[in-house]
């Protein structure tokens, strides 16, 4: 049904057909809580509306709605949150699908011709200048830090499935397997689980010096790393695993133990009320304390909070956000030929690892089971 809410503006109501299984159920608390958090931002800033334009902000606010076509492209929608309603502007060739499969039923959709301007339509929706997302980036990040129970459940399931996919694929790998075959198998499994493969990395023995190894046709050789970053319902699982085919050397075992010790120090510092720049200081000192030298942190980013972005944000010396309960993290300390990475949740009992597959070999480090290199 089409109605008119303002001169020259078309709006679409929810379709009368039964929604698909992917349709968001907006009858629960998640939507109400997130909307109240955004309205609190409007109250603090004295604005009447907020314009959301990033995938991270919109997928969080709308409970995981997919608002992209190309993973490398901009969102195909813009969202205006005012004190009465949520208004989504999108192109006419996307509107019906979004209403039927992605959006909460109470979102008002304003279709724009595919050759038109979303900005032009959005400017006519609000009588006053809306608050720009970029101006409250920190406030929005704070709003999504503490995950709700439904988010924890969904995020745990995703991370568990990603960890399982890595076990399956790497268990079947052999020294002659090309890196691209590993990435292809992982990508297929991620898509089959209803997720999007945002990052697929793999390096064999000859490319182990690279921290972000895009896969090539090179064979794995005697030792390899695989990395998956997969997104489902807006949340991103980040997991790294290693496989080895002819036994370990003493030097490899030593380096793997030391990088796990660095991670343990980071976990110990990740407590409610801690500041991210303070944790960054711990990272500096931990590398030196465990034999990696004082400058290892300069060679790769160290991770940070996770959830609706791969890192939300990456931690640096100037990141002063405070850690809160029920916040997700992916720390990824690395050194020459070693790296350790899982997605975890800070609970009342401490760090809980989300990306767990019971079939993968582990070792206890400071009370947590941490992944070892799979030896075949």
PDB file of N, CA, C and O in Angstrom, residues 60-131:
ATOM      1  N   UNK A  60      23.289  -2.634  13.227  1.00  0.00           N
ATOM      2  CA  UNK A  60      23.109  -2.733  14.683  1.00  0.00           C
ATOM      3  C   UNK A  60      21.715  -2.263  15.076  1.00  0.00           C
ATOM      4  O   UNK A  60      20.975  -2.973  15.770  1.00  0.00           O
ATOM      5  N   UNK A  61      21.336  -1.088  14.632  1.00  0.00           N
ATOM      6  CA  UNK A  61      20.074  -0.487  15.059  1.00  0.00           C
ATOM      7  C   UNK A  61      18.875  -1.305  14.594  1.00  0.00           C
ATOM      8  O   UNK A  61      17.874  -1.428  15.309  1.00  0.00           O
ATOM      9  N   UNK A  62      18.962  -1.889  13.404  1.00  0.00           N
ATOM     10  CA  UNK A  62      17.828  -2.622  12.828  1.00  0.00           C
ATOM     11  C   UNK A  62      17.888  -4.125  13.097  1.00  0.00           C
ATOM     12  O   UNK A  62      17.161  -4.897  12.484  1.00  0.00           O
ATOM     13  N   UNK A  63      18.745  -4.544  13.992  1.00  0.00           N
ATOM     14  CA  UNK A  63      18.768  -5.946  14.393  1.00  0.00           C
ATOM     15  C   UNK A  63      19.328  -6.896  13.360  1.00  0.00           C
ATOM     16  O   UNK A  63      18.915  -8.053  13.282  1.00  0.00           O
ATOM     17  N   UNK A  64      20.279  -6.407  12.549  1.00  0.00           N
ATOM     18  CA  UNK A  64      20.947  -7.283  11.610  1.00  0.00           C
ATOM     19  C   UNK A  64      20.468  -7.190  10.178  1.00  0.00           C
ATOM     20  O   UNK A  64      20.866  -8.017   9.343  1.00  0.00           O
ATOM     21  N   UNK A  65      19.627  -6.222   9.847  1.00  0.00           N
ATOM     22  CA  UNK A  65      19.158  -6.073   8.468  1.00  0.00           C
ATOM     23  C   UNK A  65      20.335  -5.912   7.512  1.00  0.00           C
ATOM     24  O   UNK A  65      21.262  -5.147   7.775  1.00  0.00           O
ATOM     25  N   UNK A  66      20.273  -6.607   6.387  1.00  0.00           N
ATOM     26  CA  UNK A  66      21.328  -6.508   5.385  1.00  0.00           C
ATOM     27  C   UNK A  66      20.991  -5.368   4.429  1.00  0.00           C
ATOM     28  O   UNK A  66      20.010  -5.442   3.689  1.00  0.00           O
ATOM     29  N   UNK A  67      21.809  -4.349   4.427  1.00  0.00           N
ATOM     30  CA  UNK A  67      21.545  -3.150   3.636  1.00  0.00           C
ATOM     31  C   UNK A  67      22.652  -2.916   2.625  1.00  0.00           C
ATOM     32  O   UNK A  67      23.013  -1.784   2.334  1.00  0.00           O
ATOM     33  N   UNK A  68      23.182  -3.990   2.106  1.00  0.00           N
ATOM     34  CA  UNK A  68      24.234  -3.898   1.103  1.00  0.00           C
ATOM     35  C   UNK A  68      23.878  -4.811  -0.069  1.00  0.00           C
ATOM     36  O   UNK A  68      23.048  -5.714   0.059  1.00  0.00           O
ATOM     37  N   UNK A  69      24.498  -4.560  -1.191  1.00  0.00           N
ATOM     38  CA  UNK A  69      24.498  -5.499  -2.304  1.00  0.00           C
ATOM     39  C   UNK A  69      25.934  -5.978  -2.510  1.00  0.00           C
ATOM     40  O   UNK A  69      26.253  -7.125  -2.294  1.00  0.00           O
ATOM     41  N   UNK A  70      26.821  -5.057  -2.861  1.00  0.00           N
ATOM     42  CA  UNK A  70      28.243  -5.373  -2.955  1.00  0.00           C
ATOM     43  C   UNK A  70      28.884  -5.226  -1.580  1.00  0.00           C
ATOM     44  O   UNK A  70      28.665  -4.235  -0.880  1.00  0.00           O
ATOM     45  N   UNK A  71      29.679  -6.222  -1.201  1.00  0.00           N
ATOM     46  CA  UNK A  71      30.390  -6.114   0.069  1.00  0.00           C
ATOM     47  C   UNK A  71      31.391  -4.966   0.055  1.00  0.00           C
ATOM     48  O   UNK A  71      31.788  -4.467   1.108  1.00  0.00           O
ATOM     49  N   UNK A  72      31.815  -4.571  -1.138  1.00  0.00           N
ATOM     50  CA  UNK A  72      32.783  -3.485  -1.258  1.00  0.00           C
ATOM     51  C   UNK A  72      32.114  -2.137  -1.484  1.00  0.00           C
ATOM     52  O   UNK A  72      32.798  -1.119  -1.559  1.00  0.00           O
ATOM     53  N   UNK A  73      30.783  -2.116  -1.590  1.00  0.00           N
ATOM     54  CA  UNK A  73      30.081  -0.886  -1.919  1.00  0.00           C
ATOM     55  C   UNK A  73      29.449  -0.217  -0.713  1.00  0.00           C
ATOM     56  O   UNK A  73      29.453  -0.744   0.403  1.00  0.00           O
ATOM     57  N   UNK A  74      28.895   0.963  -0.949  1.00  0.00           N
ATOM     58  CA  UNK A  74      28.173   1.686   0.095  1.00  0.00           C
ATOM     59  C   UNK A  74      26.835   1.014   0.364  1.00  0.00           C
ATOM     60  O   UNK A  74      26.308   0.269  -0.470  1.00  0.00           O
ATOM     61  N   UNK A  75      26.230   1.268   1.530  1.00  0.00           N
ATOM     62  CA  UNK A  75      24.886   0.755   1.788  1.00  0.00           C
ATOM     63  C   UNK A  75      23.901   1.266   0.731  1.00  0.00           C
ATOM     64  O   UNK A  75      24.097   2.333   0.151  1.00  0.00           O
ATOM     65  N   UNK A  76      22.845   0.501   0.516  1.00  0.00           N
ATOM     66  CA  UNK A  76      21.833   0.886  -0.467  1.00  0.00           C
ATOM     67  C   UNK A  76      20.674   1.615   0.212  1.00  0.00           C
ATOM     68  O   UNK A  76      19.577   1.712  -0.348  1.00  0.00           O
ATOM     69  N   UNK A  77      20.904   2.135   1.405  1.00  0.00           N
ATOM     70  CA  UNK A  77      19.845   2.793   2.153  1.00  0.00           C
ATOM     71  C   UNK A  77      20.449   3.813   3.109  1.00  0.00           C
ATOM     72  O   UNK A  77      21.646   3.783   3.421  1.00  0.00           O
ATOM     73  N   UNK A  78      19.581   4.716   3.572  1.00  0.00           N
ATOM     74  CA  UNK A  78      19.906   5.657   4.635  1.00  0.00           C
ATOM     75  C   UNK A  78      18.744   5.624   5.626  1.00  0.00           C
ATOM     76  O   UNK A  78      17.591   5.413   5.223  1.00  0.00           O
ATOM     77  N   UNK A  79      19.033   5.812   6.894  1.00  0.00           N
ATOM     78  CA  UNK A  79      18.002   5.680   7.925  1.00  0.00           C
ATOM     79  C   UNK A  79      17.928   6.950   8.766  1.00  0.00           C
ATOM     80  O   UNK A  79      18.939   7.378   9.338  1.00  0.00           O
ATOM     81  N   UNK A  80      16.737   7.535   8.831  1.00  0.00           N
ATOM     82  CA  UNK A  80      16.497   8.697   9.676  1.00  0.00           C
ATOM     83  C   UNK A  80      15.719   8.243  10.901  1.00  0.00           C
ATOM     84  O   UNK A  80      14.596   7.731  10.788  1.00  0.00           O
ATOM     85  N   UNK A  81      16.323   8.411  12.072  1.00  0.00           N
ATOM     86  CA  UNK A  81      15.664   8.089  13.335  1.00  0.00           C
ATOM     87  C   UNK A  81      15.185   9.400  13.946  1.00  0.00           C
ATOM     88  O   UNK A  81      16.003  10.259  14.294  1.00  0.00           O
ATOM     89  N   UNK A  82      13.864   9.575  14.049  1.00  0.00           N
ATOM     90  CA  UNK A  82      13.360  10.761  14.739  1.00  0.00           C
ATOM     91  C   UNK A  82      12.580  10.308  15.975  1.00  0.00           C
ATOM     92  O   UNK A  82      12.541   9.120  16.301  1.00  0.00           O
ATOM     93  N   UNK A  83      11.958  11.229  16.663  1.00  0.00           N
ATOM     94  CA  UNK A  83      11.325  10.889  17.933  1.00  0.00           C
ATOM     95  C   UNK A  83      10.015  10.129  17.763  1.00  0.00           C
ATOM     96  O   UNK A  83       9.469   9.613  18.737  1.00  0.00           O
ATOM     97  N   UNK A  84       9.519  10.030  16.512  1.00  0.00           N
ATOM     98  CA  UNK A  84       8.265   9.339  16.261  1.00  0.00           C
ATOM     99  C   UNK A  84       8.441   8.018  15.525  1.00  0.00           C
ATOM    100  O   UNK A  84       7.841   7.009  15.878  1.00  0.00           O
ATOM    101  N   UNK A  85       9.265   8.033  14.477  1.00  0.00           N
ATOM    102  CA  UNK A  85       9.359   6.876  13.602  1.00  0.00           C
ATOM    103  C   UNK A  85      10.793   6.680  13.116  1.00  0.00           C
ATOM    104  O   UNK A  85      11.658   7.529  13.337  1.00  0.00           O
ATOM    105  N   UNK A  86      10.994   5.561  12.430  1.00  0.00           N
ATOM    106  CA  UNK A  86      12.236   5.314  11.705  1.00  0.00           C
ATOM    107  C   UNK A  86      11.914   5.326  10.213  1.00  0.00           C
ATOM    108  O   UNK A  86      11.030   4.594   9.752  1.00  0.00           O
ATOM    109  N   UNK A  87      12.629   6.159   9.465  1.00  0.00           N
ATOM    110  CA  UNK A  87      12.395   6.324   8.037  1.00  0.00           C
ATOM    111  C   UNK A  87      13.598   5.807   7.263  1.00  0.00           C
ATOM    112  O   UNK A  87      14.714   6.291   7.460  1.00  0.00           O
ATOM    113  N   UNK A  88      13.363   4.835   6.378  1.00  0.00           N
ATOM    114  CA  UNK A  88      14.435   4.306   5.561  1.00  0.00           C
ATOM    115  C   UNK A  88      14.226   4.721   4.110  1.00  0.00           C
ATOM    116  O   UNK A  88      13.154   4.497   3.544  1.00  0.00           O
ATOM    117  N   UNK A  89      15.249   5.341   3.541  1.00  0.00           N
ATOM    118  CA  UNK A  89      15.232   5.727   2.139  1.00  0.00           C
ATOM    119  C   UNK A  89      16.112   4.748   1.372  1.00  0.00           C
ATOM    120  O   UNK A  89      17.259   4.494   1.765  1.00  0.00           O
ATOM    121  N   UNK A  90      15.564   4.176   0.320  1.00  0.00           N
ATOM    122  CA  UNK A  90      16.318   3.224  -0.493  1.00  0.00           C
ATOM    123  C   UNK A  90      15.839   3.324  -1.941  1.00  0.00           C
ATOM    124  O   UNK A  90      14.864   4.002  -2.239  1.00  0.00           O
ATOM    125  N   UNK A  91      16.528   2.655  -2.830  1.00  0.00           N
ATOM    126  CA  UNK A  91      16.165   2.702  -4.244  1.00  0.00           C
ATOM    127  C   UNK A  91      14.943   1.825  -4.521  1.00  0.00           C
ATOM    128  O   UNK A  91      14.701   0.829  -3.826  1.00  0.00           O
ATOM    129  N   UNK A  92      14.185   2.199  -5.539  1.00  0.00           N
ATOM    130  CA  UNK A  92      12.919   1.512  -5.812  1.00  0.00           C
ATOM    131  C   UNK A  92      13.109   0.040  -6.151  1.00  0.00           C
ATOM    132  O   UNK A  92      12.220  -0.781  -5.914  1.00  0.00           O
ATOM    133  N   UNK A  93      14.264  -0.339  -6.693  1.00  0.00           N
ATOM    134  CA  UNK A  93      14.491  -1.745  -7.018  1.00  0.00           C
ATOM    135  C   UNK A  93      14.915  -2.572  -5.805  1.00  0.00           C
ATOM    136  O   UNK A  93      15.108  -3.781  -5.918  1.00  0.00           O
ATOM    137  N   UNK A  94      15.053  -1.925  -4.657  1.00  0.00           N
ATOM    138  CA  UNK A  94      15.428  -2.634  -3.432  1.00  0.00           C
ATOM    139  C   UNK A  94      14.304  -2.642  -2.395  1.00  0.00           C
ATOM    140  O   UNK A  94      14.292  -3.484  -1.495  1.00  0.00           O
ATOM    141  N   UNK A  95      13.358  -1.720  -2.502  1.00  0.00           N
ATOM    142  CA  UNK A  95      12.415  -1.461  -1.418  1.00  0.00           C
ATOM    143  C   UNK A  95      11.578  -2.682  -1.050  1.00  0.00           C
ATOM    144  O   UNK A  95      11.451  -3.029   0.135  1.00  0.00           O
ATOM    145  N   UNK A  96      10.987  -3.348  -2.035  1.00  0.00           N
ATOM    146  CA  UNK A  96      10.086  -4.457  -1.725  1.00  0.00           C
ATOM    147  C   UNK A  96      10.821  -5.604  -1.045  1.00  0.00           C
ATOM    148  O   UNK A  96      10.349  -6.176  -0.057  1.00  0.00           O
ATOM    149  N   UNK A  97      11.998  -5.944  -1.560  1.00  0.00           N
ATOM    150  CA  UNK A  97      12.777  -7.026  -0.939  1.00  0.00           C
ATOM    151  C   UNK A  97      13.152  -6.690   0.495  1.00  0.00           C
ATOM    152  O   UNK A  97      13.059  -7.531   1.399  1.00  0.00           O
ATOM    153  N   UNK A  98      13.595  -5.451   0.737  1.00  0.00           N
ATOM    154  CA  UNK A  98      13.979  -5.069   2.088  1.00  0.00           C
ATOM    155  C   UNK A  98      12.796  -5.178   3.047  1.00  0.00           C
ATOM    156  O   UNK A  98      12.936  -5.660   4.173  1.00  0.00           O
ATOM    157  N   UNK A  99      11.616  -4.730   2.609  1.00  0.00           N
ATOM    158  CA  UNK A  99      10.443  -4.809   3.484  1.00  0.00           C
ATOM    159  C   UNK A  99      10.041  -6.251   3.763  1.00  0.00           C
ATOM    160  O   UNK A  99       9.645  -6.599   4.875  1.00  0.00           O
ATOM    161  N   UNK A 100      10.156  -7.097   2.757  1.00  0.00           N
ATOM    162  CA  UNK A 100       9.700  -8.478   2.937  1.00  0.00           C
ATOM    163  C   UNK A 100      10.705  -9.342   3.685  1.00  0.00           C
ATOM    164  O   UNK A 100      10.316 -10.304   4.351  1.00  0.00           O
ATOM    165  N   UNK A 101      11.986  -9.032   3.578  1.00  0.00           N
ATOM    166  CA  UNK A 101      12.990  -9.956   4.091  1.00  0.00           C
ATOM    167  C   UNK A 101      13.940  -9.390   5.145  1.00  0.00           C
ATOM    168  O   UNK A 101      14.599 -10.177   5.835  1.00  0.00           O
ATOM    169  N   UNK A 102      14.024  -8.099   5.281  1.00  0.00           N
ATOM    170  CA  UNK A 102      15.087  -7.544   6.113  1.00  0.00           C
ATOM    171  C   UNK A 102      14.621  -6.626   7.241  1.00  0.00           C
ATOM    172  O   UNK A 102      15.187  -6.663   8.327  1.00  0.00           O
ATOM    173  N   UNK A 103      13.633  -5.805   7.005  1.00  0.00           N
ATOM    174  CA  UNK A 103      13.364  -4.687   7.905  1.00  0.00           C
ATOM    175  C   UNK A 103      12.312  -5.007   8.960  1.00  0.00           C
ATOM    176  O   UNK A 103      11.374  -5.769   8.698  1.00  0.00           O
ATOM    177  N   UNK A 104      12.433  -4.404  10.152  1.00  0.00           N
ATOM    178  CA  UNK A 104      11.324  -4.444  11.102  1.00  0.00           C
ATOM    179  C   UNK A 104      10.071  -3.841  10.472  1.00  0.00           C
ATOM    180  O   UNK A 104      10.151  -2.914   9.660  1.00  0.00           O
ATOM    181  N   UNK A 105       8.919  -4.366  10.845  1.00  0.00           N
ATOM    182  CA  UNK A 105       7.680  -3.994  10.166  1.00  0.00           C
ATOM    183  C   UNK A 105       7.287  -2.542  10.375  1.00  0.00           C
ATOM    184  O   UNK A 105       6.510  -1.997   9.590  1.00  0.00           O
ATOM    185  N   UNK A 106       7.786  -1.900  11.420  1.00  0.00           N
ATOM    186  CA  UNK A 106       7.345  -0.527  11.692  1.00  0.00           C
ATOM    187  C   UNK A 106       8.230   0.529  11.035  1.00  0.00           C
ATOM    188  O   UNK A 106       7.996   1.724  11.215  1.00  0.00           O
ATOM    189  N   UNK A 107       9.238   0.123  10.281  1.00  0.00           N
ATOM    190  CA  UNK A 107      10.076   1.091   9.574  1.00  0.00           C
ATOM    191  C   UNK A 107       9.322   1.598   8.348  1.00  0.00           C
ATOM    192  O   UNK A 107       8.804   0.805   7.553  1.00  0.00           O
ATOM    193  N   UNK A 108       9.256   2.919   8.192  1.00  0.00           N
ATOM    194  CA  UNK A 108       8.601   3.512   7.028  1.00  0.00           C
ATOM    195  C   UNK A 108       9.629   3.600   5.902  1.00  0.00           C
ATOM    196  O   UNK A 108      10.703   4.188   6.071  1.00  0.00           O
ATOM    197  N   UNK A 109       9.287   3.014   4.764  1.00  0.00           N
ATOM    198  CA  UNK A 109      10.220   2.947   3.635  1.00  0.00           C
ATOM    199  C   UNK A 109       9.828   3.978   2.580  1.00  0.00           C
ATOM    200  O   UNK A 109       8.670   4.062   2.169  1.00  0.00           O
ATOM    201  N   UNK A 110      10.812   4.758   2.151  1.00  0.00           N
ATOM    202  CA  UNK A 110      10.618   5.788   1.131  1.00  0.00           C
ATOM    203  C   UNK A 110      11.442   5.403  -0.096  1.00  0.00           C
ATOM    204  O   UNK A 110      12.664   5.544  -0.100  1.00  0.00           O
ATOM    205  N   UNK A 111      10.802   4.888  -1.152  1.00  0.00           N
ATOM    206  CA  UNK A 111      11.551   4.480  -2.341  1.00  0.00           C
ATOM    207  C   UNK A 111      11.977   5.676  -3.182  1.00  0.00           C
ATOM    208  O   UNK A 111      11.262   6.664  -3.304  1.00  0.00           O
ATOM    209  N   UNK A 112      13.167   5.561  -3.740  1.00  0.00           N
ATOM    210  CA  UNK A 112      13.743   6.580  -4.615  1.00  0.00           C
ATOM    211  C   UNK A 112      14.010   5.914  -5.963  1.00  0.00           C
ATOM    212  O   UNK A 112      14.449   4.770  -6.003  1.00  0.00           O
ATOM    213  N   UNK A 113      13.749   6.588  -7.083  1.00  0.00           N
ATOM    214  CA  UNK A 113      14.132   5.997  -8.368  1.00  0.00           C
ATOM    215  C   UNK A 113      15.598   5.586  -8.358  1.00  0.00           C
ATOM    216  O   UNK A 113      16.440   6.253  -7.752  1.00  0.00           O
ATOM    217  N   UNK A 114      15.899   4.475  -9.002  1.00  0.00           N
ATOM    218  CA  UNK A 114      17.266   3.950  -8.959  1.00  0.00           C
ATOM    219  C   UNK A 114      18.290   4.972  -9.438  1.00  0.00           C
ATOM    220  O   UNK A 114      19.471   4.910  -9.061  1.00  0.00           O
ATOM    221  N   UNK A 115      17.834   5.936 -10.254  1.00  0.00           N
ATOM    222  CA  UNK A 115      18.732   6.969 -10.767  1.00  0.00           C
ATOM    223  C   UNK A 115      18.626   8.262  -9.959  1.00  0.00           C
ATOM    224  O   UNK A 115      19.224   9.270 -10.314  1.00  0.00           O
ATOM    225  N   UNK A 116      17.853   8.219  -8.854  1.00  0.00           N
ATOM    226  CA  UNK A 116      17.635   9.423  -8.065  1.00  0.00           C
ATOM    227  C   UNK A 116      18.639   9.583  -6.938  1.00  0.00           C
ATOM    228  O   UNK A 116      19.620   8.845  -6.833  1.00  0.00           O
ATOM    229  N   UNK A 117      18.358  10.531  -6.054  1.00  0.00           N
ATOM    230  CA  UNK A 117      19.258  10.867  -4.944  1.00  0.00           C
ATOM    231  C   UNK A 117      18.593  10.566  -3.610  1.00  0.00           C
ATOM    232  O   UNK A 117      17.553  11.161  -3.290  1.00  0.00           O
ATOM    233  N   UNK A 118      19.190   9.659  -2.844  1.00  0.00           N
ATOM    234  CA  UNK A 118      18.675   9.393  -1.508  1.00  0.00           C
ATOM    235  C   UNK A 118      18.833  10.620  -0.621  1.00  0.00           C
ATOM    236  O   UNK A 118      17.981  10.908   0.230  1.00  0.00           O
ATOM    237  N   UNK A 119      19.924  11.354  -0.779  1.00  0.00           N
ATOM    238  CA  UNK A 119      20.158  12.541   0.034  1.00  0.00           C
ATOM    239  C   UNK A 119      19.064  13.579  -0.182  1.00  0.00           C
ATOM    240  O   UNK A 119      18.609  14.226   0.768  1.00  0.00           O
ATOM    241  N   UNK A 120      18.618  13.724  -1.418  1.00  0.00           N
ATOM    242  CA  UNK A 120      17.590  14.720  -1.704  1.00  0.00           C
ATOM    243  C   UNK A 120      16.282  14.371  -0.999  1.00  0.00           C
ATOM    244  O   UNK A 120      15.630  15.234  -0.398  1.00  0.00           O
ATOM    245  N   UNK A 121      15.896  13.109  -1.055  1.00  0.00           N
ATOM    246  CA  UNK A 121      14.676  12.688  -0.386  1.00  0.00           C
ATOM    247  C   UNK A 121      14.829  12.804   1.124  1.00  0.00           C
ATOM    248  O   UNK A 121      13.925  13.273   1.825  1.00  0.00           O
ATOM    249  N   UNK A 122      15.977  12.406   1.640  1.00  0.00           N
ATOM    250  CA  UNK A 122      16.196  12.470   3.075  1.00  0.00           C
ATOM    251  C   UNK A 122      16.103  13.904   3.591  1.00  0.00           C
ATOM    252  O   UNK A 122      15.588  14.153   4.686  1.00  0.00           O
ATOM    253  N   UNK A 123      16.572  14.848   2.812  1.00  0.00           N
ATOM    254  CA  UNK A 123      16.533  16.244   3.244  1.00  0.00           C
ATOM    255  C   UNK A 123      15.117  16.763   3.399  1.00  0.00           C
ATOM    256  O   UNK A 123      14.881  17.744   4.124  1.00  0.00           O
ATOM    257  N   UNK A 124      14.143  16.121   2.752  1.00  0.00           N
ATOM    258  CA  UNK A 124      12.752  16.563   2.836  1.00  0.00           C
ATOM    259  C   UNK A 124      11.981  15.861   3.949  1.00  0.00           C
ATOM    260  O   UNK A 124      10.815  16.185   4.205  1.00  0.00           O
ATOM    261  N   UNK A 125      12.608  14.893   4.598  1.00  0.00           N
ATOM    262  CA  UNK A 125      11.922  14.127   5.636  1.00  0.00           C
ATOM    263  C   UNK A 125      11.955  14.799   7.001  1.00  0.00           C
ATOM    264  O   UNK A 125      11.100  14.525   7.837  1.00  0.00           O
ATOM    265  N   UNK A 126      12.948  15.618   7.229  1.00  0.00           N
ATOM    266  CA  UNK A 126      13.110  16.217   8.549  1.00  0.00           C
ATOM    267  C   UNK A 126      12.987  17.730   8.458  1.00  0.00           C
ATOM    268  O   UNK A 126      13.670  18.365   7.648  1.00  0.00           O
ATOM    269  N   UNK A 127      12.116  18.337   9.283  1.00  0.00           N
ATOM    270  CA  UNK A 127      11.971  19.798   9.246  1.00  0.00           C
ATOM    271  C   UNK A 127      13.216  20.531   9.728  1.00  0.00           C
ATOM    272  O   UNK A 127      13.417  21.691   9.401  1.00  0.00           O
ATOM    273  N   UNK A 128      14.043  19.869  10.502  1.00  0.00           N
ATOM    274  CA  UNK A 128      15.285  20.477  10.983  1.00  0.00           C
ATOM    275  C   UNK A 128      16.460  19.623  10.546  1.00  0.00           C
ATOM    276  O   UNK A 128      16.306  18.458  10.178  1.00  0.00           O
ATOM    277  N   UNK A 129      17.638  20.187  10.586  1.00  0.00           N
ATOM    278  CA  UNK A 129      18.838  19.471  10.169  1.00  0.00           C
ATOM    279  C   UNK A 129      19.098  18.294  11.103  1.00  0.00           C
ATOM    280  O   UNK A 129      19.257  18.470  12.312  1.00  0.00           O
ATOM    281  N   UNK A 130      19.111  17.056  10.575  1.00  0.00           N
ATOM    282  CA  UNK A 130      19.349  15.922  11.463  1.00  0.00           C
ATOM    283  C   UNK A 130      20.796  15.877  11.946  1.00  0.00           C
ATOM    284  O   UNK A 130      21.698  16.404  11.301  1.00  0.00           O
ATOM    285  N   UNK A 131      20.981  15.233  13.064  1.00  0.00           N
ATOM    286  CA  UNK A 131      22.316  14.991  13.596  1.00  0.00           C
ATOM    287  C   UNK A 131      23.025  14.018  12.669  1.00  0.00           C
ATOM    288  O   UNK A 131      22.459  12.995  12.261  1.00  0.00           O
TER     289      UNK A 131
END
